mmCIF file of C-alpha atoms in Angstrom:
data_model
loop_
_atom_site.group_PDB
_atom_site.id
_atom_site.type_symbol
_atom_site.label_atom_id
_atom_site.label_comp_id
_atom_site.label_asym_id
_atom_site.label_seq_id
_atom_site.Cartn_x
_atom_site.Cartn_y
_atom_site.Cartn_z
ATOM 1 C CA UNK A 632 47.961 81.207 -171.351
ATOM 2 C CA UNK A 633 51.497 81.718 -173.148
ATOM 3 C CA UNK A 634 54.023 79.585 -171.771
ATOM 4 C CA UNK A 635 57.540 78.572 -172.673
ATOM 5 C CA UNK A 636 58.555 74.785 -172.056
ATOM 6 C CA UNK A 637 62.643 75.014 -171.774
ATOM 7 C CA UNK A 638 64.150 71.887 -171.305
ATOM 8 C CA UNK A 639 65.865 71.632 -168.523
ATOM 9 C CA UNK A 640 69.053 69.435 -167.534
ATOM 10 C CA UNK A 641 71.038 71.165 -164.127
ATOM 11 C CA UNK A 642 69.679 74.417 -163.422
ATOM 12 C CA UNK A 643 69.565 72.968 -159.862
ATOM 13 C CA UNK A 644 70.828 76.883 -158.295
ATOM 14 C CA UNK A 645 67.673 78.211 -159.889
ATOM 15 C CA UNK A 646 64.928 75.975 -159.141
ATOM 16 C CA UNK A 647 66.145 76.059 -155.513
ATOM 17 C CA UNK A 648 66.074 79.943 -155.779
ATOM 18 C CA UNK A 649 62.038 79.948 -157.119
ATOM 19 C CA UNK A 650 60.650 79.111 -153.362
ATOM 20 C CA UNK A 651 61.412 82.277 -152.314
ATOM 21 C CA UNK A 652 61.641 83.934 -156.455
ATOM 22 C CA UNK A 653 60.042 82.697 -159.177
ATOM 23 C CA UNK A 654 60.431 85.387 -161.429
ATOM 24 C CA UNK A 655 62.677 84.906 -164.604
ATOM 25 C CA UNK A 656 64.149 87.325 -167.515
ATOM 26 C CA UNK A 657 64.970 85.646 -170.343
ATOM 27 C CA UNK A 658 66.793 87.412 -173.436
ATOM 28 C CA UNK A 659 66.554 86.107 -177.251
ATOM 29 C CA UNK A 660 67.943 87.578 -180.408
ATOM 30 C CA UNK A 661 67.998 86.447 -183.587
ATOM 31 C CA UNK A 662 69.582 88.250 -186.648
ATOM 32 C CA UNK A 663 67.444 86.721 -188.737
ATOM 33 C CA UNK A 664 64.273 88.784 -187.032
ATOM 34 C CA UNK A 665 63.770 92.585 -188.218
ATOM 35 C CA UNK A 666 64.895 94.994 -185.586
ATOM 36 C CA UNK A 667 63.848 98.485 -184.718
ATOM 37 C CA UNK A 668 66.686 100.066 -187.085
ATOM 38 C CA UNK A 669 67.216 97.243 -189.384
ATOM 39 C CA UNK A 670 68.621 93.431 -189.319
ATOM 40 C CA UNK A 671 68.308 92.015 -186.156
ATOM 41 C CA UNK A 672 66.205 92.039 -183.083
ATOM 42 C CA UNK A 673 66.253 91.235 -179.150
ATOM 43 C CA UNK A 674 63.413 90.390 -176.890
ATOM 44 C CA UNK A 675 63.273 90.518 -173.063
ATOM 45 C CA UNK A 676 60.614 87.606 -172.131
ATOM 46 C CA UNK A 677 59.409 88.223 -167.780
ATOM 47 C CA UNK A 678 57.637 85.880 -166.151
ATOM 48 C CA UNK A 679 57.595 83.217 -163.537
ATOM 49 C CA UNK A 680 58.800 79.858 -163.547
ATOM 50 C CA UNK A 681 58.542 76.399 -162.645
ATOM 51 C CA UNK A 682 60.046 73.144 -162.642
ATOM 52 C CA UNK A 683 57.914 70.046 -164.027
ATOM 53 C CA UNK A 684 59.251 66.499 -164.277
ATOM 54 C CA UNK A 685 55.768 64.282 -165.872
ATOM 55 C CA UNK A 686 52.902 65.143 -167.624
ATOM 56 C CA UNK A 687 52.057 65.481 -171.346
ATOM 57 C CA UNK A 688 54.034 68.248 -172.480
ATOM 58 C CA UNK A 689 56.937 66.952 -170.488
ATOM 59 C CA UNK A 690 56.646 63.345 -172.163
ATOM 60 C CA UNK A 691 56.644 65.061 -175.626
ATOM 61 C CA UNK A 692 59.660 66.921 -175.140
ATOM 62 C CA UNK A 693 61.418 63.623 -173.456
ATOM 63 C CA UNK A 694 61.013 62.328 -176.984
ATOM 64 C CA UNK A 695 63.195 65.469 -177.988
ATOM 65 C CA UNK A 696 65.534 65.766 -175.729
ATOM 66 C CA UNK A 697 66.383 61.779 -173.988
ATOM 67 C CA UNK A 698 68.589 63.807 -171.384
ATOM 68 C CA UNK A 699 65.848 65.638 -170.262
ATOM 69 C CA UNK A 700 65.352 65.407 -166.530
ATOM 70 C CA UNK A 701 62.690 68.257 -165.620
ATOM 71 C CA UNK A 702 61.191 70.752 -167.997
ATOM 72 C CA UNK A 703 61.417 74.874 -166.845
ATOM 73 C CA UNK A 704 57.816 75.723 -167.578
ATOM 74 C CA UNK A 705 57.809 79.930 -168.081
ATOM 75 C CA UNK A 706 54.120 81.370 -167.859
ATOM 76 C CA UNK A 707 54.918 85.022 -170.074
ATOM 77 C CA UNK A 708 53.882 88.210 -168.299
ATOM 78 C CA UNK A 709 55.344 90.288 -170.455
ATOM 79 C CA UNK A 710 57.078 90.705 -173.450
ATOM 80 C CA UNK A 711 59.711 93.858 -175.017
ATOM 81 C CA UNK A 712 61.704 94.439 -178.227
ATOM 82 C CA UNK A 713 64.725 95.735 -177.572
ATOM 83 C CA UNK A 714 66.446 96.377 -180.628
#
């Protein structure tokens, strides 16, 4: 399974959305990663999401993050390079 764990502080609008939706986009880019035609790249991450606020991996990131109230837990579907 690939998963994300975001940490999560707020994002009260979208965890009240995932009842009905569930499914997230997320975008990265780094300039740092080779693009397509060069320096640079962007990534368009789909999946579905979830909210978790115990457990192992949400302990671990507590350690992180001490403002961390729930953890957004992504499971990846699918992945694309943009650029």
């Amino acid at each position: 399974d690939q998963q994300l764990l975001i940490p999560a502080a707020g994002m009260h609008s979208i965890e009240a959305d995932f009842p009905t939706d569930n499914h997230v986009l997320l975008t990265f880019g780094s300039k740092d990663v080779e693009g397509t035609v060069g320096p640079g790249a962007g990534f368009h991450v789909a999946g579905r999401g979830h909210f978790v606020d115990s457990g192992a991996d949400f302990d671990a990131k507590k350690v992180q993050f001490p403002w961390l109230t729930r953890m957004l837990v992504v499971d990846i579907d699918d992945v694309q390079q943009k650029i």
